[in-house]
PDB file of C-alpha atoms in Angstrom:
ATOM      1  CA  UNK A   1     125.122 133.482  46.176  1.00  0.00           C
ATOM      2  CA  UNK A   2     122.964 132.607  49.159  1.00  0.00           C
ATOM      3  CA  UNK A   3     120.342 135.268  48.423  1.00  0.00           C
ATOM      4  CA  UNK A   4     119.438 133.972  44.910  1.00  0.00           C
ATOM      5  CA  UNK A   5     119.315 130.474  46.345  1.00  0.00           C
ATOM      6  CA  UNK A   6     116.908 131.609  49.072  1.00  0.00           C
ATOM      7  CA  UNK A   7     114.720 133.257  46.451  1.00  0.00           C
ATOM      8  CA  UNK A   8     114.684 130.043  44.428  1.00  0.00           C
ATOM      9  CA  UNK A   9     113.781 128.097  47.552  1.00  0.00           C
ATOM     10  CA  UNK A  10     110.907 130.488  48.306  1.00  0.00           C
ATOM     11  CA  UNK A  11     109.685 130.268  44.718  1.00  0.00           C
ATOM     12  CA  UNK A  12     109.865 126.475  44.838  1.00  0.00           C
ATOM     13  CA  UNK A  13     107.974 126.401  48.148  1.00  0.00           C
ATOM     14  CA  UNK A  14     105.267 128.713  46.753  1.00  0.00           C
ATOM     15  CA  UNK A  15     105.003 126.520  43.648  1.00  0.00           C
ATOM     16  CA  UNK A  16     104.573 123.457  45.839  1.00  0.00           C
ATOM     17  CA  UNK A  17     101.805 125.223  47.766  1.00  0.00           C
ATOM     18  CA  UNK A  18      99.989 126.019  44.528  1.00  0.00           C
ATOM     19  CA  UNK A  19     100.254 122.430  43.374  1.00  0.00           C
ATOM     20  CA  UNK A  20      99.029 121.205  46.736  1.00  0.00           C
ATOM     21  CA  UNK A  21      95.956 123.467  46.496  1.00  0.00           C
ATOM     22  CA  UNK A  22      93.177 121.332  45.074  1.00  0.00           C
ATOM     23  CA  UNK A  23      90.769 123.452  43.085  1.00  0.00           C
ATOM     24  CA  UNK A  24      88.154 120.707  43.001  1.00  0.00           C
ATOM     25  CA  UNK A  25      88.110 120.542  46.806  1.00  0.00           C
ATOM     26  CA  UNK A  26      87.764 124.283  47.423  1.00  0.00           C
ATOM     27  CA  UNK A  27      85.770 125.255  44.330  1.00  0.00           C
ATOM     28  CA  UNK A  28      82.395 125.078  46.071  1.00  0.00           C
ATOM     29  CA  UNK A  29      83.544 127.397  48.870  1.00  0.00           C
ATOM     30  CA  UNK A  30      85.057 129.852  46.398  1.00  0.00           C
ATOM     31  CA  UNK A  31      81.873 129.937  44.328  1.00  0.00           C
ATOM     32  CA  UNK A  32      79.813 130.516  47.475  1.00  0.00           C
ATOM     33  CA  UNK A  33      81.998 133.483  48.451  1.00  0.00           C
ATOM     34  CA  UNK A  34      81.818 134.926  44.922  1.00  0.00           C
ATOM     35  CA  UNK A  35      78.025 134.652  44.748  1.00  0.00           C
ATOM     36  CA  UNK A  36      77.707 136.036  48.287  1.00  0.00           C
ATOM     37  CA  UNK A  37      79.856 139.030  47.347  1.00  0.00           C
ATOM     38  CA  UNK A  38      77.765 139.622  44.226  1.00  0.00           C
ATOM     39  CA  UNK A  39      74.643 139.534  46.383  1.00  0.00           C
ATOM     40  CA  UNK A  40      76.139 142.117  48.759  1.00  0.00           C
ATOM     41  CA  UNK A  41      76.905 144.449  45.861  1.00  0.00           C
ATOM     42  CA  UNK A  42      73.479 144.011  44.261  1.00  0.00           C
ATOM     43  CA  UNK A  43      71.691 144.554  47.576  1.00  0.00           C
ATOM     44  CA  UNK A  44      73.616 147.748  48.270  1.00  0.00           C
ATOM     45  CA  UNK A  45      72.985 149.164  44.794  1.00  0.00           C
ATOM     46  CA  UNK A  46      69.308 148.219  44.786  1.00  0.00           C
ATOM     47  CA  UNK A  47      68.682 149.763  48.215  1.00  0.00           C
ATOM     48  CA  UNK A  48      69.908 153.123  46.925  1.00  0.00           C
ATOM     49  CA  UNK A  49      67.354 152.873  44.114  1.00  0.00           C
ATOM     50  CA  UNK A  50      64.305 151.751  46.103  1.00  0.00           C
ATOM     51  CA  UNK A  51      64.939 153.450  49.444  1.00  0.00           C
ATOM     52  CA  UNK A  52      61.665 154.271  51.172  1.00  0.00           C
ATOM     53  CA  UNK A  53      59.994 154.139  54.574  1.00  0.00           C
ATOM     54  CA  UNK A  54      58.412 150.793  53.743  1.00  0.00           C
ATOM     55  CA  UNK A  55      61.730 149.225  52.749  1.00  0.00           C
ATOM     56  CA  UNK A  56      63.413 150.691  55.840  1.00  0.00           C
ATOM     57  CA  UNK A  57      60.758 149.179  58.085  1.00  0.00           C
ATOM     58  CA  UNK A  58      61.405 145.749  56.570  1.00  0.00           C
ATOM     59  CA  UNK A  59      65.186 146.017  56.971  1.00  0.00           C
ATOM     60  CA  UNK A  60      65.285 147.400  60.496  1.00  0.00           C
ATOM     61  CA  UNK A  61      66.171 144.831  63.141  1.00  0.00           C
ATOM     62  CA  UNK A  62      63.301 144.376  65.576  1.00  0.00           C
ATOM     63  CA  UNK A  63      64.162 145.847  68.958  1.00  0.00           C
ATOM     64  CA  UNK A  64      63.832 142.607  70.877  1.00  0.00           C
ATOM     65  CA  UNK A  65      66.499 141.966  73.497  1.00  0.00           C
ATOM     66  CA  UNK A  66      65.205 138.804  75.127  1.00  0.00           C
ATOM     67  CA  UNK A  67      67.649 135.964  74.529  1.00  0.00           C
ATOM     68  CA  UNK A  68      65.043 133.241  73.996  1.00  0.00           C
ATOM     69  CA  UNK A  69      63.064 135.269  71.463  1.00  0.00           C
ATOM     70  CA  UNK A  70      66.245 136.198  69.591  1.00  0.00           C
ATOM     71  CA  UNK A  71      67.320 132.564  69.515  1.00  0.00           C
ATOM     72  CA  UNK A  72      63.959 131.383  68.175  1.00  0.00           C
ATOM     73  CA  UNK A  73      63.914 134.064  65.467  1.00  0.00           C
ATOM     74  CA  UNK A  74      67.465 133.305  64.352  1.00  0.00           C
ATOM     75  CA  UNK A  75      66.934 129.553  64.478  1.00  0.00           C
ATOM     76  CA  UNK A  76      63.795 129.732  62.321  1.00  0.00           C
ATOM     77  CA  UNK A  77      65.581 131.900  59.769  1.00  0.00           C
ATOM     78  CA  UNK A  78      68.758 129.803  59.685  1.00  0.00           C
ATOM     79  CA  UNK A  79      66.907 126.499  59.608  1.00  0.00           C
ATOM     80  CA  UNK A  80      64.690 127.676  56.735  1.00  0.00           C
ATOM     81  CA  UNK A  81      67.804 128.477  54.678  1.00  0.00           C
ATOM     82  CA  UNK A  82      69.264 125.132  55.731  1.00  0.00           C
ATOM     83  CA  UNK A  83      66.158 123.255  54.535  1.00  0.00           C
ATOM     84  CA  UNK A  84      66.238 125.002  51.144  1.00  0.00           C
ATOM     85  CA  UNK A  85      69.890 124.011  50.732  1.00  0.00           C
ATOM     86  CA  UNK A  86      69.148 120.422  51.732  1.00  0.00           C
ATOM     87  CA  UNK A  87      66.215 120.275  49.310  1.00  0.00           C
ATOM     88  CA  UNK A  88      68.452 121.383  46.431  1.00  0.00           C
ATOM     89  CA  UNK A  89      70.931 118.710  47.458  1.00  0.00           C
ATOM     90  CA  UNK A  90      68.300 116.019  46.827  1.00  0.00           C
ATOM     91  CA  UNK A  91      67.476 117.479  43.395  1.00  0.00           C
ATOM     92  CA  UNK A  92      69.206 116.087  40.307  1.00  0.00           C
ATOM     93  CA  UNK A  93      69.802 119.588  38.924  1.00  0.00           C
ATOM     94  CA  UNK A  94      70.220 121.290  42.275  1.00  0.00           C
ATOM     95  CA  UNK A  95      73.982 121.851  42.107  1.00  0.00           C
ATOM     96  CA  UNK A  96      73.841 124.606  39.427  1.00  0.00           C
ATOM     97  CA  UNK A  97      71.154 126.464  41.393  1.00  0.00           C
ATOM     98  CA  UNK A  98      72.424 126.015  44.918  1.00  0.00           C
ATOM     99  CA  UNK A  99      74.797 128.990  44.838  1.00  0.00           C
ATOM    100  CA  UNK A 100      71.829 131.347  44.579  1.00  0.00           C
ATOM    101  CA  UNK A 101      71.311 130.610  48.300  1.00  0.00           C
ATOM    102  CA  UNK A 102      74.427 132.544  49.436  1.00  0.00           C
ATOM    103  CA  UNK A 103      73.670 135.158  46.791  1.00  0.00           C
ATOM    104  CA  UNK A 104      70.234 135.720  48.334  1.00  0.00           C
ATOM    105  CA  UNK A 105      71.757 135.911  51.827  1.00  0.00           C
ATOM    106  CA  UNK A 106      74.335 138.415  50.602  1.00  0.00           C
ATOM    107  CA  UNK A 107      71.613 140.437  48.883  1.00  0.00           C
ATOM    108  CA  UNK A 108      69.616 140.720  52.114  1.00  0.00           C
ATOM    109  CA  UNK A 109      72.629 141.640  54.235  1.00  0.00           C
ATOM    110  CA  UNK A 110      73.857 144.108  51.616  1.00  0.00           C
ATOM    111  CA  UNK A 111      70.562 145.977  51.745  1.00  0.00           C
ATOM    112  CA  UNK A 112      70.564 145.895  55.538  1.00  0.00           C
ATOM    113  CA  UNK A 113      74.110 147.240  55.913  1.00  0.00           C
ATOM    114  CA  UNK A 114      73.428 149.967  53.343  1.00  0.00           C
ATOM    115  CA  UNK A 115      70.264 150.958  55.217  1.00  0.00           C
ATOM    116  CA  UNK A 116      72.042 151.352  58.564  1.00  0.00           C
ATOM    117  CA  UNK A 117      74.927 153.270  57.016  1.00  0.00           C
ATOM    118  CA  UNK A 118      72.784 155.706  55.032  1.00  0.00           C
ATOM    119  CA  UNK A 119      70.316 156.248  57.871  1.00  0.00           C
ATOM    120  CA  UNK A 120      72.539 156.419  60.960  1.00  0.00           C
ATOM    121  CA  UNK A 121      76.015 157.022  59.474  1.00  0.00           C
ATOM    122  CA  UNK A 122      78.773 156.367  62.040  1.00  0.00           C
ATOM    123  CA  UNK A 123      76.401 154.905  64.602  1.00  0.00           C
ATOM    124  CA  UNK A 124      74.977 152.648  61.894  1.00  0.00           C
ATOM    125  CA  UNK A 125      78.477 151.444  60.989  1.00  0.00           C
ATOM    126  CA  UNK A 126      79.162 150.561  64.634  1.00  0.00           C
ATOM    127  CA  UNK A 127      75.795 148.810  64.848  1.00  0.00           C
ATOM    128  CA  UNK A 128      76.651 146.723  61.775  1.00  0.00           C
ATOM    129  CA  UNK A 129      80.071 145.810  63.159  1.00  0.00           C
ATOM    130  CA  UNK A 130      78.590 144.617  66.450  1.00  0.00           C
ATOM    131  CA  UNK A 131      75.239 143.182  65.309  1.00  0.00           C
ATOM    132  CA  UNK A 132      74.850 142.613  61.574  1.00  0.00           C
ATOM    133  CA  UNK A 133      78.291 141.481  60.384  1.00  0.00           C
ATOM    134  CA  UNK A 134      78.780 138.763  63.066  1.00  0.00           C
ATOM    135  CA  UNK A 135      75.356 137.335  62.209  1.00  0.00           C
ATOM    136  CA  UNK A 136      76.167 137.412  58.493  1.00  0.00           C
ATOM    137  CA  UNK A 137      79.525 135.722  59.054  1.00  0.00           C
ATOM    138  CA  UNK A 138      78.055 132.955  61.193  1.00  0.00           C
ATOM    139  CA  UNK A 139      75.242 132.325  58.731  1.00  0.00           C
ATOM    140  CA  UNK A 140      77.617 132.328  55.749  1.00  0.00           C
ATOM    141  CA  UNK A 141      79.855 129.733  57.412  1.00  0.00           C
ATOM    142  CA  UNK A 142      76.945 127.376  58.080  1.00  0.00           C
ATOM    143  CA  UNK A 143      75.527 127.901  54.587  1.00  0.00           C
ATOM    144  CA  UNK A 144      78.879 127.187  52.922  1.00  0.00           C
ATOM    145  CA  UNK A 145      79.314 123.938  54.846  1.00  0.00           C
ATOM    146  CA  UNK A 146      75.806 122.799  53.923  1.00  0.00           C
ATOM    147  CA  UNK A 147      76.249 123.843  50.291  1.00  0.00           C
ATOM    148  CA  UNK A 148      79.356 121.664  50.028  1.00  0.00           C
ATOM    149  CA  UNK A 149      77.381 118.642  51.229  1.00  0.00           C
ATOM    150  CA  UNK A 150      74.384 119.398  49.009  1.00  0.00           C
ATOM    151  CA  UNK A 151      76.544 120.006  45.938  1.00  0.00           C
ATOM    152  CA  UNK A 152      78.245 116.627  46.334  1.00  0.00           C
ATOM    153  CA  UNK A 153      74.875 114.971  46.914  1.00  0.00           C
ATOM    154  CA  UNK A 154      73.229 116.591  43.896  1.00  0.00           C
ATOM    155  CA  UNK A 155      76.153 115.764  41.617  1.00  0.00           C
ATOM    156  CA  UNK A 156      76.062 112.149  42.779  1.00  0.00           C
ATOM    157  CA  UNK A 157      72.355 111.933  41.948  1.00  0.00           C
ATOM    158  CA  UNK A 158      72.976 113.557  38.564  1.00  0.00           C
ATOM    159  CA  UNK A 159      75.767 111.159  37.622  1.00  0.00           C
ATOM    160  CA  UNK A 160      73.784 108.177  38.832  1.00  0.00           C
ATOM    161  CA  UNK A 161      70.675 109.231  36.867  1.00  0.00           C
ATOM    162  CA  UNK A 162      72.188 110.561  33.641  1.00  0.00           C
ATOM    163  CA  UNK A 163      75.566 108.904  33.298  1.00  0.00           C
ATOM    164  CA  UNK A 164      74.499 105.387  34.067  1.00  0.00           C
ATOM    165  CA  UNK A 165      77.364 103.864  32.139  1.00  0.00           C
ATOM    166  CA  UNK A 166      80.682 105.448  31.340  1.00  0.00           C
ATOM    167  CA  UNK A 167      82.944 104.753  28.364  1.00  0.00           C
ATOM    168  CA  UNK A 168      84.366 101.631  30.016  1.00  0.00           C
ATOM    169  CA  UNK A 169      80.906 100.171  30.578  1.00  0.00           C
ATOM    170  CA  UNK A 170      81.148 100.502  34.358  1.00  0.00           C
ATOM    171  CA  UNK A 171      78.187 101.809  36.328  1.00  0.00           C
ATOM    172  CA  UNK A 172      78.686 104.798  38.643  1.00  0.00           C
ATOM    173  CA  UNK A 173      78.983 104.124  42.355  1.00  0.00           C
ATOM    174  CA  UNK A 174      75.805 104.128  44.412  1.00  0.00           C
ATOM    175  CA  UNK A 175      75.027 107.122  46.571  1.00  0.00           C
ATOM    176  CA  UNK A 176      75.880 106.649  50.222  1.00  0.00           C
ATOM    177  CA  UNK A 177      72.710 108.273  51.517  1.00  0.00           C
ATOM    178  CA  UNK A 178      73.458 107.404  55.126  1.00  0.00           C
ATOM    179  CA  UNK A 179      76.774 109.265  55.030  1.00  0.00           C
ATOM    180  CA  UNK A 180      75.117 112.354  53.582  1.00  0.00           C
ATOM    181  CA  UNK A 181      72.372 112.234  56.213  1.00  0.00           C
ATOM    182  CA  UNK A 182      74.999 112.109  58.965  1.00  0.00           C
ATOM    183  CA  UNK A 183      76.678 115.195  57.476  1.00  0.00           C
ATOM    184  CA  UNK A 184      73.318 116.967  57.281  1.00  0.00           C
ATOM    185  CA  UNK A 185      72.649 116.190  60.935  1.00  0.00           C
ATOM    186  CA  UNK A 186      76.003 117.686  61.873  1.00  0.00           C
ATOM    187  CA  UNK A 187      75.176 120.775  59.794  1.00  0.00           C
ATOM    188  CA  UNK A 188      71.790 121.040  61.537  1.00  0.00           C
ATOM    189  CA  UNK A 189      73.609 121.042  64.873  1.00  0.00           C
ATOM    190  CA  UNK A 190      75.820 123.871  63.573  1.00  0.00           C
ATOM    191  CA  UNK A 191      72.646 125.760  62.574  1.00  0.00           C
ATOM    192  CA  UNK A 192      71.393 125.601  66.164  1.00  0.00           C
ATOM    193  CA  UNK A 193      74.836 126.578  67.464  1.00  0.00           C
ATOM    194  CA  UNK A 194      75.012 129.510  65.042  1.00  0.00           C
ATOM    195  CA  UNK A 195      71.583 130.759  66.146  1.00  0.00           C
ATOM    196  CA  UNK A 196      72.668 130.391  69.774  1.00  0.00           C
ATOM    197  CA  UNK A 197      75.895 132.354  69.213  1.00  0.00           C
ATOM    198  CA  UNK A 198      74.141 135.116  67.287  1.00  0.00           C
ATOM    199  CA  UNK A 199      71.425 135.479  69.931  1.00  0.00           C
ATOM    200  CA  UNK A 200      74.092 135.664  72.617  1.00  0.00           C
ATOM    201  CA  UNK A 201      76.097 138.311  70.750  1.00  0.00           C
ATOM    202  CA  UNK A 202      72.989 140.382  70.052  1.00  0.00           C
ATOM    203  CA  UNK A 203      71.905 140.227  73.706  1.00  0.00           C
ATOM    204  CA  UNK A 204      75.414 141.144  74.830  1.00  0.00           C
ATOM    205  CA  UNK A 205      75.901 144.146  72.549  1.00  0.00           C
ATOM    206  CA  UNK A 206      72.321 145.450  72.666  1.00  0.00           C
ATOM    207  CA  UNK A 207      73.216 147.191  75.909  1.00  0.00           C
ATOM    208  CA  UNK A 208      76.285 148.774  74.281  1.00  0.00           C
ATOM    209  CA  UNK A 209      74.577 150.319  71.272  1.00  0.00           C
ATOM    210  CA  UNK A 210      70.952 150.704  70.261  1.00  0.00           C
ATOM    211  CA  UNK A 211      69.278 152.343  67.292  1.00  0.00           C
TER     212      UNK A 211
END
């Protein structure tokens, strides 16, 4: 008798967890992961079709081991992606387009991983595990956080511009621009921290493996 009761308790607990999961809260992160995964797949498939010396030269990580130079390169790249995401957040129709940012990142990393695997095989896999994948993970985390802010911002602008009055005749709430700017500043700090971490990891592991 106790075993069926335990199963019912587990089922009830799982059901409560599902009800507690708010789709609206996590939807932006889920979409970002889906689009990023699609970009990875597209990048891998496309690399196999257009593989050439020119493409390989573009995908190969520059052999620069100096920490400061690595940090500056990563920061410029990360901050450029951050600015594009912020720009879409201030656009009225930016929220449907903003998920192409992680898709583009996934596309680039998919091509890069495929290049190292097909060119260097096992050594390329190890290089990706130590160098490429940590950078991709750090960048994806920062991008997802910024996308969440920009999506909320863009939707607020859209509702304020298009849906000026709802069925009850009430006007939509004003956009708290100051709050969004504070969140963007925090995200910008995470961008710098991500570039710092990636430069440190690359400098650390460059002595372990080189291609």
